[in-house]
Amino acid sequence: ANDLRRYNSDSLWNYEVGAKTGWLDNTLTVNGSAFYIRWDNIQQWVPLPCGFQYRSNAGAAVSKGFELEVHARPAEGLDLTTGVGYNDARITATSAVSPQKVGDRVLQVPDWTANAALAYTVPLPNTRNLVGTLDYGYVGSSTSANNNPFEPRLRPSYEIVDARIALKFGQQELALTGKNLTNTHANLGDNRSIVAEVIGRPRIVTNQPQTFGVEFRSNF
C-alpha cells in the first residue's frame, strides 16, 4: 500500500529569456519574457470525501508561457501601465497516490492574467496635487479539486476594477476610494475546512465586495 503520510521534495528547472527596453527618452518602456519550467515531484493537495485531505506528489509537470509589460507617459502627469501573462501548466507524469492524469491542468494555476492602470496627476496651488487612479485586473480560469479530485471544479475567470482620487498636500493625503466597482464575486481559492462539502454549496474563498470609503494617510 502507498504511504500517504509522506511525500518527496519537489524540484524544478526554469529556462527563461526576456528583454527590458526603453523608447522615446524612456517615456515608453516595454518588457517581455518567455519561460519553460520542468517541475518534478510536484506537490498537490488531494481531498477525501470525509473532508480531510493529504498532500501528495502528482508526478511531474511542465509550465510554459510568457509575460509582457508596457508603461507609457504620453502626456505630462499621465501614466499608463498594462501587462498580460499566459501560463500553460500541465501534468506530464502520473503518480500512484494522486488522481491527476497526464494532460491535466496543474491545480489553482490560472491560464491568462492581465492588468491595466491609469494615473493622472493635476498640480494645484501651494504644492498640492490631485491624483486620480483607475486599476483593472483580470485572472483567467483555473481548476480546483476542492469538491472532487477526479472531476476538478472549473474556477471561472474574473475581473476587478478599483478607482481612487486623492488630494496630496505635504506629507498628508486624503482620498476617496472605490474597490471592486463591478461587485464581482470571484472564486479566489479552495476553503479546506475539516468538513465535507455539501452538494450544491461549494466551499470557496471569495474577494472583498463592492466597497466605497475615505482614506487619510500621513507620513512623518
PDB file of C-alpha atoms in Angstrom:
ATOM      1  CA  ALA A   1       0.000   0.000   0.000  1.00  0.00           C
ATOM      2  CA  ASN A   2       1.116   3.559  -0.668  1.00  0.00           C
ATOM      3  CA  ASP A   3       2.135   5.589   2.382  1.00  0.00           C
ATOM      4  CA  LEU A   4       0.083   8.798   2.275  1.00  0.00           C
ATOM      5  CA  ARG A   5       1.855  10.164   5.343  1.00  0.00           C
ATOM      6  CA  ARG A   6       4.969  11.097   3.364  1.00  0.00           C
ATOM      7  CA  TYR A   7       5.795  12.991   0.203  1.00  0.00           C
ATOM      8  CA  ASN A   8       9.030  13.903  -1.546  1.00  0.00           C
ATOM      9  CA  SER A   9      10.597  17.313  -2.038  1.00  0.00           C
ATOM     10  CA  ASP A  10       9.843  18.896  -5.377  1.00  0.00           C
ATOM     11  CA  SER A  11      12.426  20.428  -7.712  1.00  0.00           C
ATOM     12  CA  LEU A  12      12.335  22.399 -10.928  1.00  0.00           C
ATOM     13  CA  TRP A  13      14.413  23.747 -13.774  1.00  0.00           C
ATOM     14  CA  ASN A  14      13.402  27.169 -15.083  1.00  0.00           C
ATOM     15  CA  TYR A  15      14.501  28.340 -18.540  1.00  0.00           C
ATOM     16  CA  GLU A  16      13.692  31.972 -19.282  1.00  0.00           C
ATOM     17  CA  VAL A  17      14.602  34.545 -21.913  1.00  0.00           C
ATOM     18  CA  GLY A  18      13.498  38.166 -21.965  1.00  0.00           C
ATOM     19  CA  ALA A  19      14.322  41.792 -22.569  1.00  0.00           C
ATOM     20  CA  LYS A  20      13.768  45.198 -20.961  1.00  0.00           C
ATOM     21  CA  THR A  21      13.618  48.085 -23.419  1.00  0.00           C
ATOM     22  CA  GLY A  22      13.166  51.859 -23.269  1.00  0.00           C
ATOM     23  CA  TRP A  23      11.876  54.070 -26.073  1.00  0.00           C
ATOM     24  CA  LEU A  24      11.251  57.782 -26.756  1.00  0.00           C
ATOM     25  CA  ASP A  25      13.543  59.019 -23.990  1.00  0.00           C
ATOM     26  CA  ASN A  26      12.165  56.329 -21.685  1.00  0.00           C
ATOM     27  CA  THR A  27       8.620  57.684 -21.867  1.00  0.00           C
ATOM     28  CA  LEU A  28       7.759  54.229 -23.184  1.00  0.00           C
ATOM     29  CA  THR A  29       9.145  51.011 -21.713  1.00  0.00           C
ATOM     30  CA  VAL A  30       8.390  47.518 -22.981  1.00  0.00           C
ATOM     31  CA  ASN A  31       9.479  44.440 -21.016  1.00  0.00           C
ATOM     32  CA  GLY A  32       8.838  40.860 -22.019  1.00  0.00           C
ATOM     33  CA  SER A  33       9.911  37.315 -21.248  1.00  0.00           C
ATOM     34  CA  ALA A  34       9.115  33.725 -22.180  1.00  0.00           C
ATOM     35  CA  PHE A  35       9.647  30.768 -19.858  1.00  0.00           C
ATOM     36  CA  TYR A  36       9.707  26.979 -19.782  1.00  0.00           C
ATOM     37  CA  ILE A  37       9.652  25.189 -16.411  1.00  0.00           C
ATOM     38  CA  ARG A  38      10.182  21.471 -15.743  1.00  0.00           C
ATOM     39  CA  TRP A  39       8.717  20.587 -12.350  1.00  0.00           C
ATOM     40  CA  ASP A  40       9.481  17.172 -10.797  1.00  0.00           C
ATOM     41  CA  ASN A  41       7.639  15.650  -7.818  1.00  0.00           C
ATOM     42  CA  ILE A  42       5.111  18.469  -7.957  1.00  0.00           C
ATOM     43  CA  GLN A  43       3.102  18.657  -4.730  1.00  0.00           C
ATOM     44  CA  GLN A  44      -0.704  18.867  -4.859  1.00  0.00           C
ATOM     45  CA  TRP A  45      -3.470  18.626  -2.252  1.00  0.00           C
ATOM     46  CA  VAL A  46      -5.867  15.689  -2.664  1.00  0.00           C
ATOM     47  CA  PRO A  47      -9.204  15.943  -0.774  1.00  0.00           C
ATOM     48  CA  LEU A  48     -11.044  12.949   0.687  1.00  0.00           C
ATOM     49  CA  PRO A  49     -14.853  12.532   0.844  1.00  0.00           C
ATOM     50  CA  CYS A  50     -14.735  12.806   4.652  1.00  0.00           C
ATOM     51  CA  GLY A  51     -13.464  16.396   4.434  1.00  0.00           C
ATOM     52  CA  PHE A  52      -9.811  15.710   5.243  1.00  0.00           C
ATOM     53  CA  GLN A  53      -7.042  15.931   2.676  1.00  0.00           C
ATOM     54  CA  TYR A  54      -3.469  14.870   2.124  1.00  0.00           C
ATOM     55  CA  ARG A  55      -0.518  16.268   0.213  1.00  0.00           C
ATOM     56  CA  SER A  56       0.983  14.034  -2.442  1.00  0.00           C
ATOM     57  CA  ASN A  57       3.452  14.122  -5.301  1.00  0.00           C
ATOM     58  CA  ALA A  58       1.459  14.280  -8.532  1.00  0.00           C
ATOM     59  CA  GLY A  59       4.385  13.119 -10.683  1.00  0.00           C
ATOM     60  CA  ALA A  60       5.816  15.845 -12.896  1.00  0.00           C
ATOM     61  CA  ALA A  61       4.575  18.923 -14.712  1.00  0.00           C
ATOM     62  CA  VAL A  62       5.629  21.411 -17.354  1.00  0.00           C
ATOM     63  CA  SER A  63       4.753  25.097 -17.235  1.00  0.00           C
ATOM     64  CA  LYS A  64       5.311  27.313 -20.256  1.00  0.00           C
ATOM     65  CA  GLY A  65       4.185  30.797 -21.172  1.00  0.00           C
ATOM     66  CA  PHE A  66       5.123  34.436 -21.442  1.00  0.00           C
ATOM     67  CA  GLU A  67       4.793  37.850 -19.772  1.00  0.00           C
ATOM     68  CA  LEU A  68       4.588  41.292 -21.371  1.00  0.00           C
ATOM     69  CA  GLU A  69       4.524  44.679 -19.626  1.00  0.00           C
ATOM     70  CA  VAL A  70       4.198  48.168 -21.133  1.00  0.00           C
ATOM     71  CA  HIS A  71       4.496  51.523 -19.336  1.00  0.00           C
ATOM     72  CA  ALA A  72       3.909  54.824 -21.106  1.00  0.00           C
ATOM     73  CA  ARG A  73       3.846  58.541 -20.242  1.00  0.00           C
ATOM     74  CA  PRO A  74       2.001  60.029 -23.246  1.00  0.00           C
ATOM     75  CA  ALA A  75       1.456  63.422 -21.606  1.00  0.00           C
ATOM     76  CA  GLU A  76       2.541  65.438 -18.609  1.00  0.00           C
ATOM     77  CA  GLY A  77       1.077  63.912 -15.454  1.00  0.00           C
ATOM     78  CA  LEU A  78      -0.404  60.892 -17.252  1.00  0.00           C
ATOM     79  CA  ASP A  79       0.916  57.361 -16.620  1.00  0.00           C
ATOM     80  CA  LEU A  80      -0.389  54.243 -18.344  1.00  0.00           C
ATOM     81  CA  THR A  81       0.633  50.708 -17.412  1.00  0.00           C
ATOM     82  CA  THR A  82      -0.599  47.426 -18.866  1.00  0.00           C
ATOM     83  CA  GLY A  83       0.513  43.825 -18.750  1.00  0.00           C
ATOM     84  CA  VAL A  84      -0.513  40.369 -19.882  1.00  0.00           C
ATOM     85  CA  GLY A  85       0.686  36.899 -18.980  1.00  0.00           C
ATOM     86  CA  TYR A  86      -0.014  33.356 -20.128  1.00  0.00           C
ATOM     87  CA  ASN A  87       0.825  30.138 -18.244  1.00  0.00           C
ATOM     88  CA  ASP A  88       0.019  26.680 -19.585  1.00  0.00           C
ATOM     89  CA  ALA A  89       0.831  24.336 -16.661  1.00  0.00           C
ATOM     90  CA  ARG A  90       0.120  20.636 -17.297  1.00  0.00           C
ATOM     91  CA  ILE A  91       0.808  17.317 -15.599  1.00  0.00           C
ATOM     92  CA  THR A  92       3.326  15.302 -17.656  1.00  0.00           C
ATOM     93  CA  ALA A  93       3.849  12.248 -15.410  1.00  0.00           C
ATOM     94  CA  THR A  94       1.428  10.451 -13.100  1.00  0.00           C
ATOM     95  CA  SER A  95       1.754   9.259  -9.518  1.00  0.00           C
ATOM     96  CA  ALA A  96       0.180   6.290  -7.757  1.00  0.00           C
ATOM     97  CA  VAL A  97      -1.036   8.472  -4.868  1.00  0.00           C
ATOM     98  CA  SER A  98      -2.548  11.269  -6.993  1.00  0.00           C
ATOM     99  CA  PRO A  99      -5.710  11.138  -9.137  1.00  0.00           C
ATOM    100  CA  GLN A 100      -4.303  13.609 -11.680  1.00  0.00           C
ATOM    101  CA  LYS A 101      -3.655  12.298 -15.188  1.00  0.00           C
ATOM    102  CA  VAL A 102      -1.190  13.278 -17.894  1.00  0.00           C
ATOM    103  CA  GLY A 103      -2.503  16.383 -19.609  1.00  0.00           C
ATOM    104  CA  ASP A 104      -4.500  17.649 -16.603  1.00  0.00           C
ATOM    105  CA  ARG A 105      -4.025  21.276 -15.645  1.00  0.00           C
ATOM    106  CA  VAL A 106      -1.950  21.962 -12.532  1.00  0.00           C
ATOM    107  CA  LEU A 107      -4.446  22.870  -9.827  1.00  0.00           C
ATOM    108  CA  GLN A 108      -5.007  26.516  -8.852  1.00  0.00           C
ATOM    109  CA  VAL A 109      -2.921  27.956 -11.724  1.00  0.00           C
ATOM    110  CA  PRO A 110      -4.811  30.435 -13.976  1.00  0.00           C
ATOM    111  CA  ASP A 111      -4.098  30.416 -17.692  1.00  0.00           C
ATOM    112  CA  TRP A 112      -4.316  34.124 -18.530  1.00  0.00           C
ATOM    113  CA  THR A 113      -3.687  37.168 -16.358  1.00  0.00           C
ATOM    114  CA  ALA A 114      -3.852  40.823 -17.346  1.00  0.00           C
ATOM    115  CA  ASN A 115      -3.761  44.232 -15.728  1.00  0.00           C
ATOM    116  CA  ALA A 116      -4.053  47.874 -16.673  1.00  0.00           C
ATOM    117  CA  ALA A 117      -3.654  51.058 -14.657  1.00  0.00           C
ATOM    118  CA  LEU A 118      -4.177  54.734 -15.406  1.00  0.00           C
ATOM    119  CA  ALA A 119      -2.921  57.521 -13.158  1.00  0.00           C
ATOM    120  CA  TYR A 120      -3.357  61.246 -13.776  1.00  0.00           C
ATOM    121  CA  THR A 121      -1.821  63.980 -11.625  1.00  0.00           C
ATOM    122  CA  VAL A 122      -3.110  67.561 -11.640  1.00  0.00           C
ATOM    123  CA  PRO A 123      -0.844  70.127  -9.920  1.00  0.00           C
ATOM    124  CA  LEU A 124      -2.649  72.557  -7.601  1.00  0.00           C
ATOM    125  CA  PRO A 125      -1.516  75.764  -5.865  1.00  0.00           C
ATOM    126  CA  ASN A 126       0.605  75.573  -2.714  1.00  0.00           C
ATOM    127  CA  THR A 127       2.449  72.398  -3.893  1.00  0.00           C
ATOM    128  CA  ARG A 128      -0.691  70.311  -3.714  1.00  0.00           C
ATOM    129  CA  ASN A 129      -1.620  67.594  -6.195  1.00  0.00           C
ATOM    130  CA  LEU A 130      -4.845  65.895  -7.188  1.00  0.00           C
ATOM    131  CA  VAL A 131      -4.194  62.295  -8.258  1.00  0.00           C
ATOM    132  CA  GLY A 132      -6.762  60.037  -9.870  1.00  0.00           C
ATOM    133  CA  THR A 133      -6.119  56.330 -10.476  1.00  0.00           C
ATOM    134  CA  LEU A 134      -8.070  53.560 -12.175  1.00  0.00           C
ATOM    135  CA  ASP A 135      -6.930  49.925 -11.887  1.00  0.00           C
ATOM    136  CA  TYR A 136      -8.168  46.885 -13.799  1.00  0.00           C
ATOM    137  CA  GLY A 137      -7.205  43.273 -13.178  1.00  0.00           C
ATOM    138  CA  TYR A 138      -8.125  40.052 -14.985  1.00  0.00           C
ATOM    139  CA  VAL A 139      -7.474  36.500 -13.789  1.00  0.00           C
ATOM    140  CA  GLY A 140      -8.263  33.628 -16.137  1.00  0.00           C
ATOM    141  CA  SER A 141      -9.853  30.302 -15.343  1.00  0.00           C
ATOM    142  CA  SER A 142      -8.196  27.603 -13.270  1.00  0.00           C
ATOM    143  CA  THR A 143      -9.105  24.211 -11.852  1.00  0.00           C
ATOM    144  CA  SER A 144      -9.788  23.224  -8.250  1.00  0.00           C
ATOM    145  CA  ALA A 145     -10.053  19.738  -6.751  1.00  0.00           C
ATOM    146  CA  ASN A 146     -11.826  21.031  -3.671  1.00  0.00           C
ATOM    147  CA  ASN A 147     -15.004  19.063  -4.372  1.00  0.00           C
ATOM    148  CA  ASN A 148     -13.841  16.024  -6.370  1.00  0.00           C
ATOM    149  CA  PRO A 149     -10.213  15.298  -7.311  1.00  0.00           C
ATOM    150  CA  PHE A 150     -11.343  13.095 -10.218  1.00  0.00           C
ATOM    151  CA  GLU A 151     -13.551  15.823 -11.725  1.00  0.00           C
ATOM    152  CA  PRO A 152     -11.869  19.135 -10.819  1.00  0.00           C
ATOM    153  CA  ARG A 153     -14.115  22.163 -10.479  1.00  0.00           C
ATOM    154  CA  LEU A 154     -13.513  24.892 -13.044  1.00  0.00           C
ATOM    155  CA  ARG A 155     -12.967  28.218 -11.348  1.00  0.00           C
ATOM    156  CA  PRO A 156     -14.180  30.826 -13.854  1.00  0.00           C
ATOM    157  CA  SER A 157     -12.222  33.916 -14.817  1.00  0.00           C
ATOM    158  CA  TYR A 158     -12.957  37.207 -13.109  1.00  0.00           C
ATOM    159  CA  GLU A 159     -12.272  40.944 -13.418  1.00  0.00           C
ATOM    160  CA  ILE A 160     -11.714  43.524 -10.678  1.00  0.00           C
ATOM    161  CA  VAL A 161     -11.903  47.315 -11.141  1.00  0.00           C
ATOM    162  CA  ASP A 162     -10.741  49.808  -8.475  1.00  0.00           C
ATOM    163  CA  ALA A 163     -10.692  53.603  -8.525  1.00  0.00           C
ATOM    164  CA  ARG A 164      -9.189  56.275  -6.300  1.00  0.00           C
ATOM    165  CA  ILE A 165      -8.947  60.063  -6.227  1.00  0.00           C
ATOM    166  CA  ALA A 166      -6.601  61.673  -3.725  1.00  0.00           C
ATOM    167  CA  LEU A 167      -5.621  65.167  -2.626  1.00  0.00           C
ATOM    168  CA  LYS A 168      -1.959  65.254  -1.622  1.00  0.00           C
ATOM    169  CA  PHE A 169      -0.632  68.111   0.479  1.00  0.00           C
ATOM    170  CA  GLY A 170       2.803  67.894   2.048  1.00  0.00           C
ATOM    171  CA  GLN A 171       3.126  64.541   3.815  1.00  0.00           C
ATOM    172  CA  GLN A 172      -0.631  64.068   4.042  1.00  0.00           C
ATOM    173  CA  GLU A 173      -3.137  62.528   1.673  1.00  0.00           C
ATOM    174  CA  LEU A 174      -6.949  62.468   1.698  1.00  0.00           C
ATOM    175  CA  ALA A 175      -8.613  60.086  -0.731  1.00  0.00           C
ATOM    176  CA  LEU A 176     -11.975  58.769  -1.882  1.00  0.00           C
ATOM    177  CA  THR A 177     -11.764  55.089  -2.832  1.00  0.00           C
ATOM    178  CA  GLY A 178     -13.919  52.607  -4.669  1.00  0.00           C
ATOM    179  CA  LYS A 179     -12.930  48.933  -4.633  1.00  0.00           C
ATOM    180  CA  ASN A 180     -14.430  46.196  -6.792  1.00  0.00           C
ATOM    181  CA  LEU A 181     -16.685  48.669  -8.579  1.00  0.00           C
ATOM    182  CA  THR A 182     -18.443  45.932 -10.573  1.00  0.00           C
ATOM    183  CA  ASN A 183     -19.143  43.957  -7.368  1.00  0.00           C
ATOM    184  CA  THR A 184     -17.523  40.819  -8.758  1.00  0.00           C
ATOM    185  CA  HIS A 185     -17.813  37.660  -6.640  1.00  0.00           C
ATOM    186  CA  ALA A 186     -14.655  35.764  -7.544  1.00  0.00           C
ATOM    187  CA  ASN A 187     -13.535  32.277  -6.602  1.00  0.00           C
ATOM    188  CA  LEU A 188     -10.072  33.005  -5.197  1.00  0.00           C
ATOM    189  CA  GLY A 189      -9.285  29.527  -3.925  1.00  0.00           C
ATOM    190  CA  ASP A 190     -10.294  26.451  -2.006  1.00  0.00           C
ATOM    191  CA  ASN A 191     -11.520  26.592   1.570  1.00  0.00           C
ATOM    192  CA  ARG A 192     -10.323  23.290   3.003  1.00  0.00           C
ATOM    193  CA  SER A 193     -12.193  23.340   6.291  1.00  0.00           C
ATOM    194  CA  ILE A 194     -12.212  19.978   8.076  1.00  0.00           C
ATOM    195  CA  VAL A 195     -15.718  19.149   6.946  1.00  0.00           C
ATOM    196  CA  ALA A 196     -17.181  17.512   3.856  1.00  0.00           C
ATOM    197  CA  GLU A 197     -18.644  19.837   1.251  1.00  0.00           C
ATOM    198  CA  VAL A 198     -22.425  19.908   0.925  1.00  0.00           C
ATOM    199  CA  ILE A 199     -23.694  19.191  -2.592  1.00  0.00           C
ATOM    200  CA  GLY A 200     -24.564  22.454  -4.317  1.00  0.00           C
ATOM    201  CA  ARG A 201     -22.803  24.563  -1.689  1.00  0.00           C
ATOM    202  CA  PRO A 202     -19.116  24.798  -2.632  1.00  0.00           C
ATOM    203  CA  ARG A 203     -16.597  25.963  -0.040  1.00  0.00           C
ATOM    204  CA  ILE A 204     -14.503  28.713  -1.603  1.00  0.00           C
ATOM    205  CA  VAL A 205     -12.637  31.868  -0.609  1.00  0.00           C
ATOM    206  CA  THR A 206     -14.089  34.959  -2.250  1.00  0.00           C
ATOM    207  CA  ASN A 207     -12.956  38.555  -2.631  1.00  0.00           C
ATOM    208  CA  GLN A 208     -13.997  41.788  -0.942  1.00  0.00           C
ATOM    209  CA  PRO A 209     -17.402  43.029  -2.194  1.00  0.00           C
ATOM    210  CA  GLN A 210     -18.023  46.457  -3.693  1.00  0.00           C
ATOM    211  CA  THR A 211     -16.708  48.962  -1.150  1.00  0.00           C
ATOM    212  CA  PHE A 212     -16.513  52.764  -1.012  1.00  0.00           C
ATOM    213  CA  GLY A 213     -14.540  54.652   1.583  1.00  0.00           C
ATOM    214  CA  VAL A 214     -12.429  57.588   2.689  1.00  0.00           C
ATOM    215  CA  GLU A 215      -8.735  57.281   3.498  1.00  0.00           C
ATOM    216  CA  PHE A 216      -6.347  59.611   5.278  1.00  0.00           C
ATOM    217  CA  ARG A 217      -2.611  58.964   5.263  1.00  0.00           C
ATOM    218  CA  SER A 218       0.218  60.832   6.875  1.00  0.00           C
ATOM    219  CA  ASN A 219       3.976  60.264   6.642  1.00  0.00           C
ATOM    220  CA  PHE A 220       6.019  61.772   9.431  1.00  0.00           C
TER     221      PHE A 220
END
